[in-house]
Structures are given as structure tokens and as C-alpha cells.
PDB file of C-alpha atoms in Angstrom:
ATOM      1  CA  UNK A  26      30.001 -14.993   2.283  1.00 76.00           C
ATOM      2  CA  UNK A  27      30.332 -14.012  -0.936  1.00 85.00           C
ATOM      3  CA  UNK A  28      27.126 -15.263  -2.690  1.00 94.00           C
ATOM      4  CA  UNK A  29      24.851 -14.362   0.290  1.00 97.00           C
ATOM      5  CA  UNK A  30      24.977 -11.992   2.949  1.00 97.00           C
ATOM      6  CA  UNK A  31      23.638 -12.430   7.285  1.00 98.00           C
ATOM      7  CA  UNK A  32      21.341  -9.835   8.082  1.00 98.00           C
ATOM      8  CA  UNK A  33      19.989  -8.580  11.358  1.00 98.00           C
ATOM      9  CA  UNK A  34      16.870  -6.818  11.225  1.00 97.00           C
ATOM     10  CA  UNK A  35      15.180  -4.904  13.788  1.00 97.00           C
ATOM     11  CA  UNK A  36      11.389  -5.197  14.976  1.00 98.00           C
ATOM     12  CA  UNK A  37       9.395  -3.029  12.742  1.00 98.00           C
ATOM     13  CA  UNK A  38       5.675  -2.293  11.203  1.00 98.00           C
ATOM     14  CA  UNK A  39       4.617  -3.546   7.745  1.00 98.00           C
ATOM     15  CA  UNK A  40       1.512  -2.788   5.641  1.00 98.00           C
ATOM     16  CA  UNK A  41       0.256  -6.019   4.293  1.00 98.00           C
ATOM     17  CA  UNK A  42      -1.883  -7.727   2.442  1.00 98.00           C
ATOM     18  CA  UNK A  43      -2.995 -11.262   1.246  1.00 98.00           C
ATOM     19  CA  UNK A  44      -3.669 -12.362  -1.948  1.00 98.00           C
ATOM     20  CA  UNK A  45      -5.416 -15.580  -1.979  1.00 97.00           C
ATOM     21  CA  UNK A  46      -5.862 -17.931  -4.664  1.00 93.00           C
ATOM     22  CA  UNK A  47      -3.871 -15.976  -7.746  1.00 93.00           C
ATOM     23  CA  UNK A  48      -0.657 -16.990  -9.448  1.00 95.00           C
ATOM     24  CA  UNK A  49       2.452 -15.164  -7.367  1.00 96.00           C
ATOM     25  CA  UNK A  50       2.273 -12.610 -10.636  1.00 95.00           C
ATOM     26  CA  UNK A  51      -0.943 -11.479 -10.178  1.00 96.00           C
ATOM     27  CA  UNK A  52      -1.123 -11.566  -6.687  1.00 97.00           C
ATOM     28  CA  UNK A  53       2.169  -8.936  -6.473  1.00 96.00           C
ATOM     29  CA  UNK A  54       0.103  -6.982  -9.022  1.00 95.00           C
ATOM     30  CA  UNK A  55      -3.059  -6.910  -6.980  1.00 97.00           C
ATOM     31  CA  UNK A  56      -1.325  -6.555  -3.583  1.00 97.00           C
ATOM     32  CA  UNK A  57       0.798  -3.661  -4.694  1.00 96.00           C
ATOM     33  CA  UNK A  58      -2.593  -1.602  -5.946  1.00 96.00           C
ATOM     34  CA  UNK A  59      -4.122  -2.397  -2.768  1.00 97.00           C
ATOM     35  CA  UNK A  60      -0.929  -1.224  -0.696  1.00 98.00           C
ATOM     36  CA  UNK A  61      -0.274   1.424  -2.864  1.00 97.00           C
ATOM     37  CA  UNK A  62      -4.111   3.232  -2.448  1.00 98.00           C
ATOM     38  CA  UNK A  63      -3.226   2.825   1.413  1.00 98.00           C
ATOM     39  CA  UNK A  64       0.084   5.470   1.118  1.00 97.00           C
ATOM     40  CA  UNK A  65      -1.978   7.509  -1.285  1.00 97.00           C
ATOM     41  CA  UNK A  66      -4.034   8.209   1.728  1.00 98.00           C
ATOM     42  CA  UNK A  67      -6.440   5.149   1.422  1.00 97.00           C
ATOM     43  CA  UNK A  68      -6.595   5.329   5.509  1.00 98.00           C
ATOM     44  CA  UNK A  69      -7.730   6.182   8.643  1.00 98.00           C
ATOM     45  CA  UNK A  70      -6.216   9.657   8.790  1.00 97.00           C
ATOM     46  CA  UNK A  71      -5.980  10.327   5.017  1.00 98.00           C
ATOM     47  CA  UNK A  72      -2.216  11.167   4.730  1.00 97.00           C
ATOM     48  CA  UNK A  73      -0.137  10.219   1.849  1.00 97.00           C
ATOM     49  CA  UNK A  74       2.672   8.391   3.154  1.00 97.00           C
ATOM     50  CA  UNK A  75       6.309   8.073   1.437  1.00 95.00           C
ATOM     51  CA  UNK A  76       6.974   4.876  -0.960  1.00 93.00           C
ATOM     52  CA  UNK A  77       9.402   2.983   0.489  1.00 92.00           C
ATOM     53  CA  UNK A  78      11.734  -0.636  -0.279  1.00 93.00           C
ATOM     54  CA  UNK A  79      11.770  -2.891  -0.388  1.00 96.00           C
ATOM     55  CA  UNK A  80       8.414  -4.392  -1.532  1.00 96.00           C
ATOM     56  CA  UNK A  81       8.247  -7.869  -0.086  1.00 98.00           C
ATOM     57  CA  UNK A  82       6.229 -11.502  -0.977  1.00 98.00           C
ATOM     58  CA  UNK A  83       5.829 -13.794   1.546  1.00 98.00           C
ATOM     59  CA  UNK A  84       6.067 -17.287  -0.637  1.00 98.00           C
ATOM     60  CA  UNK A  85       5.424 -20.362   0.921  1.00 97.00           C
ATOM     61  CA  UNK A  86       6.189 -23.493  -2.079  1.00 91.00           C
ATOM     62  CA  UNK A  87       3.171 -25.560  -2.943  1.00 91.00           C
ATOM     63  CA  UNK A  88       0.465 -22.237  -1.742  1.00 94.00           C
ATOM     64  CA  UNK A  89      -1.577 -20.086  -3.778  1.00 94.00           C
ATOM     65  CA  UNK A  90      -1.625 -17.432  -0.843  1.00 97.00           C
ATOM     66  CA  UNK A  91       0.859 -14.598  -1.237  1.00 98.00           C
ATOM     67  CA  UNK A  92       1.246 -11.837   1.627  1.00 98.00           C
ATOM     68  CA  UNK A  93       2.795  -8.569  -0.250  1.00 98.00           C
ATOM     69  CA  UNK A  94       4.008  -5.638   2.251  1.00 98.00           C
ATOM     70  CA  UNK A  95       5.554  -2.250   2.235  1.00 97.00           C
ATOM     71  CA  UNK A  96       8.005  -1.395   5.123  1.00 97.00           C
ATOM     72  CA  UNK A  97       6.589   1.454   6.726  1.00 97.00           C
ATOM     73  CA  UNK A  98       8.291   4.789   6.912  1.00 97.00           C
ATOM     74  CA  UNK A  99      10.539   5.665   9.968  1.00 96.00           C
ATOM     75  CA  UNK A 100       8.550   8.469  10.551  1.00 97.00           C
ATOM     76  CA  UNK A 101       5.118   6.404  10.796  1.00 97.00           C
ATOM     77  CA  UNK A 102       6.700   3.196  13.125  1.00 97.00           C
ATOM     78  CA  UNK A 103       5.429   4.462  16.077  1.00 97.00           C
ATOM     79  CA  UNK A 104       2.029   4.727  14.891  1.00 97.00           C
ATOM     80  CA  UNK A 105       0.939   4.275  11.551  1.00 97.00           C
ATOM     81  CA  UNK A 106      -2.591   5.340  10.758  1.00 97.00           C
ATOM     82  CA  UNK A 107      -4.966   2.326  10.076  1.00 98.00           C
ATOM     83  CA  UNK A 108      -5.964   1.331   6.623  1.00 98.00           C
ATOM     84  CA  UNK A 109      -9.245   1.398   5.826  1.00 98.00           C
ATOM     85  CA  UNK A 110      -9.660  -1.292   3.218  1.00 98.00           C
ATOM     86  CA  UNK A 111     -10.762  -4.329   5.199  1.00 98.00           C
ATOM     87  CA  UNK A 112      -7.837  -6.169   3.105  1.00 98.00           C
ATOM     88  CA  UNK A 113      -5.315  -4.481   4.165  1.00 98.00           C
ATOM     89  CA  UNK A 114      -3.676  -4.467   7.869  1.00 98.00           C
ATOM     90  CA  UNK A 115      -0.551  -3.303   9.573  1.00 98.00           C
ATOM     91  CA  UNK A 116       1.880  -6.103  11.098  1.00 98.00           C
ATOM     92  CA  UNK A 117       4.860  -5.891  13.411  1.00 98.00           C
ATOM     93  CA  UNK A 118       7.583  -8.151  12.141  1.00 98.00           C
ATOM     94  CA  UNK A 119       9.820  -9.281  15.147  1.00 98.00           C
ATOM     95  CA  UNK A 120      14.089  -8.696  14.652  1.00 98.00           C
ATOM     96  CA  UNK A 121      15.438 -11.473  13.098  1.00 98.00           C
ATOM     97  CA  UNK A 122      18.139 -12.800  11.365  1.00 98.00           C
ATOM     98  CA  UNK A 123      17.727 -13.133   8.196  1.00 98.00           C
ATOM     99  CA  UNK A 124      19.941 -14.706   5.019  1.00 98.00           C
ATOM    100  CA  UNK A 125      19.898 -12.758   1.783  1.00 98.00           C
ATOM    101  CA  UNK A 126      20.914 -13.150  -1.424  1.00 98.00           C
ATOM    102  CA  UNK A 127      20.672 -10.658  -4.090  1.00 98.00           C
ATOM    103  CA  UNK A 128      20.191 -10.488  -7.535  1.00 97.00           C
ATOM    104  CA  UNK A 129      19.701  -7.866 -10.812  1.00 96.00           C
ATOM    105  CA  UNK A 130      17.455  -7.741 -13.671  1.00 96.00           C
ATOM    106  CA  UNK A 131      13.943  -8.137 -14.051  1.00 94.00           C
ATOM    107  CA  UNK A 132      12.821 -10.401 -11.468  1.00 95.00           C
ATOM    108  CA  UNK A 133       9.953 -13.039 -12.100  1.00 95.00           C
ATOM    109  CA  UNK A 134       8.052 -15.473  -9.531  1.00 96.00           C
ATOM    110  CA  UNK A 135       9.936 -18.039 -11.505  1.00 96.00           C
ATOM    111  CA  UNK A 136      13.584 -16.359 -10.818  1.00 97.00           C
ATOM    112  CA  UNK A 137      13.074 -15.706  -7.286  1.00 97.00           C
ATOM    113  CA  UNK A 138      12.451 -19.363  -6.911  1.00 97.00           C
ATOM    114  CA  UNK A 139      15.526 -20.507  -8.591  1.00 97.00           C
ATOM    115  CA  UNK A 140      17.280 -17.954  -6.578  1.00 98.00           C
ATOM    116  CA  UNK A 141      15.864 -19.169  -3.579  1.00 98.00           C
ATOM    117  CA  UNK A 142      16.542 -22.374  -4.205  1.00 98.00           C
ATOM    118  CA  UNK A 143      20.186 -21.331  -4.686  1.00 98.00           C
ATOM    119  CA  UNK A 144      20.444 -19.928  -1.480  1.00 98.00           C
ATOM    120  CA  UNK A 145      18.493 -22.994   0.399  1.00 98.00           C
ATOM    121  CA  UNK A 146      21.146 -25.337  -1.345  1.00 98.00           C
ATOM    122  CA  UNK A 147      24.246 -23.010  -0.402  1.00 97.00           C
ATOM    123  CA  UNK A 148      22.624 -22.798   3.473  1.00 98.00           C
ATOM    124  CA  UNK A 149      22.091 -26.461   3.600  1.00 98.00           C
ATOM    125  CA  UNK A 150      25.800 -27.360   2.292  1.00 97.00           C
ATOM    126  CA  UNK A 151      27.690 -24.860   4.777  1.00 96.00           C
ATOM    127  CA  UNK A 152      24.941 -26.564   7.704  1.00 97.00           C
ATOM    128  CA  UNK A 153      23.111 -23.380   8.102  1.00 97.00           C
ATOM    129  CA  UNK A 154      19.843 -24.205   9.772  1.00 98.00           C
ATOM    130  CA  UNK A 155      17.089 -21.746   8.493  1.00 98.00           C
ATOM    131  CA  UNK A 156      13.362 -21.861   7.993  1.00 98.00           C
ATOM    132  CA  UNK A 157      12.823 -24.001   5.003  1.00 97.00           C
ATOM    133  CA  UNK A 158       9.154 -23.793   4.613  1.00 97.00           C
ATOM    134  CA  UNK A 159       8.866 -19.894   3.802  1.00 98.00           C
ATOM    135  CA  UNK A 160      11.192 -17.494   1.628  1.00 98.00           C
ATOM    136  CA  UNK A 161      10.573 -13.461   0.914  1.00 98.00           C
ATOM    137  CA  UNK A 162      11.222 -11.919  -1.981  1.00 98.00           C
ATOM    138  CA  UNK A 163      12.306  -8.198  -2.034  1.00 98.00           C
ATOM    139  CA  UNK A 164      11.860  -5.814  -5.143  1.00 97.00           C
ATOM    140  CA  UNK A 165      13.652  -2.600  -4.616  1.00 96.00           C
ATOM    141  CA  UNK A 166      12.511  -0.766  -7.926  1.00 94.00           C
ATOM    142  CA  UNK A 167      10.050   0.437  -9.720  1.00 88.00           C
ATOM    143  CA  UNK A 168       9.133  -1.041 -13.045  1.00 83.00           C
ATOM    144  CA  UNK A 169       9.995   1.741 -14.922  1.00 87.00           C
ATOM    145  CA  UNK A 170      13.717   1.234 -13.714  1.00 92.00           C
ATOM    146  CA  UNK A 171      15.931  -0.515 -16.841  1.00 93.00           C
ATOM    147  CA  UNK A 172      19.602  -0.875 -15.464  1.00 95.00           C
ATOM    148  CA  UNK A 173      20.944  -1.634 -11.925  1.00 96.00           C
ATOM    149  CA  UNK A 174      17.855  -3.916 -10.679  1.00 96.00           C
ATOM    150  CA  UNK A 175      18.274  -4.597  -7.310  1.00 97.00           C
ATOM    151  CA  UNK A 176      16.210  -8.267  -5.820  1.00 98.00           C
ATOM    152  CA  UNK A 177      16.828 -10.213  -3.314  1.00 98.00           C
ATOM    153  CA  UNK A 178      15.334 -13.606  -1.223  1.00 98.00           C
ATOM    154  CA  UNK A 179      15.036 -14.176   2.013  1.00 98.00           C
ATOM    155  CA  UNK A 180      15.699 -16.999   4.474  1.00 98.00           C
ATOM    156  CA  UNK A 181      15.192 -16.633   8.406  1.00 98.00           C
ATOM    157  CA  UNK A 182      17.805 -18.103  10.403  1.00 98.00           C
ATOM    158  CA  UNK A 183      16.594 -20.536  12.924  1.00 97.00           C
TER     159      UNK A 183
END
């Protein structure tokens, strides 16, 4: 369609964290540190592992908890070393299919919900069923990146 697109993702490893009790601003900006000191070799085996998007927030509406994760490397699926911050832990995200819609600019908590919103209201009109409780957003850049912002949101398909 052309305002939102049906992925299909495969089963892969995550580092991830979660942020408890912060506004969704704050917790991306502690979650990222956290993840971040993990691929500068905050872990078991002390290796500096490649950045890679897209950086993701588990939102659920109406929750102060906020799970922030970086996709980890091809090269480290098999077996990523463990973190070593107590915080931080490695996940295995089943496939799925999963309904996207992207976005540019600067992207704030408040703009990924309208966005989501969007795409819950588009889903819900062409009788999509997805989960409805949870969305992810996805950054792609780095702050430092001006033009050509890529976001997106995420809905799983039921």
C-alpha cells in the first residue's frame, strides 16, 4: 500500500534494555548509553561490535516502561557475547510480520505516536487485524544527520 508497507522479518538476536519509569525521551536517551557501552566492548568478551539500525522502542500506550534495542550484527547472531551490565540482556525476537510505516525528519515520542496512530487507523479501516496494544518505533540515524531522516512504526500482524 502506498502509505504503509508488509514486512516479513526473520528470527533474530537483539541487545536490549528497559527503561523503567522515565518519559519515552529520556528513556531512548538512557537506553541508547547503556546499549551503546555494550558495542564499545561493555561485555563478556570485550569486543567492539559494529553500530547497526535500526534503533528500536518498544512503546506500549498508557506505560512508563520503554524497552530500547540494537539489532545485532550478522556476524554476532549466532552468538553474541553477553553483556555485562546487569541491565542489559540479549533477546531473540521470533519472524514476524510486521506493518510499517515510515516517516522523515526529526522524530519525537510525540510524532511516533501520531504516526502510529495513523497507521492503527489505516489497519483498522482496510480490516487488518494487528496487535493493538504495542507499537515499535525505529530510528535509522544518528542525531548528527540533518536531511533524509529515515523513522518508522511498527505494528505486528496478528
Amino acid at each position: 500500500a502506498k502509505d504503509y508497507e508488509l514486512r516479513q522479518y526473520e528470527t533474530a538476536k537483539w541487545v536490549s534494555t528497559v527503561i523503567r519509569g522515565e518519559t519515552q525521551k529520556e528513556a531512548m536517551r538512557q537506553g541508547f548509553w547503556k546499549l551503546f557501552h555494550y558495542i564499545q566492548g561493555k561485555n563478556e568478551k570485550e569486543i567492539k561490535i559494529d553500530m547497526t539500525v535500526p534503533v528500536t522502542c518498544l512503546v506500549k500506550p498508557g506505560c512508563t516502561d520503554f524497552k530500547i534495542s540494537f539489532f545485532v550484527p550478522f556476524e554476532h547472531q549466532d552468538s553474541p557475547p553477553q553483556p555485562t551490565d546487569s541491565d542489559v540482556f540479549i533477546e531473540e525476537r521470533k519472524a514476524a510480520a510486521i506493518f510499517v510505516r515510515s516517516f522523515g525528519g526529526f522524530a519525537s515520542p510525540e510524532r511516533y505516536a501520531e504516526e502510529a496512530e495513523v497507521l492503527a487507523r489505516i489497519l483498522r479501516n482496510r480490516g487488518q487485524p494487528f496487535h493493538q496494544d504495542f507499537f515499535y518505533t525505529a530510528g535509522y540515524d544518528s542525531p548528527f544527520k540533518l536531511f533524509n531522516r529515515h523513522n518508522e512504526v511498527w505494528y505486528f500482524k496478528k
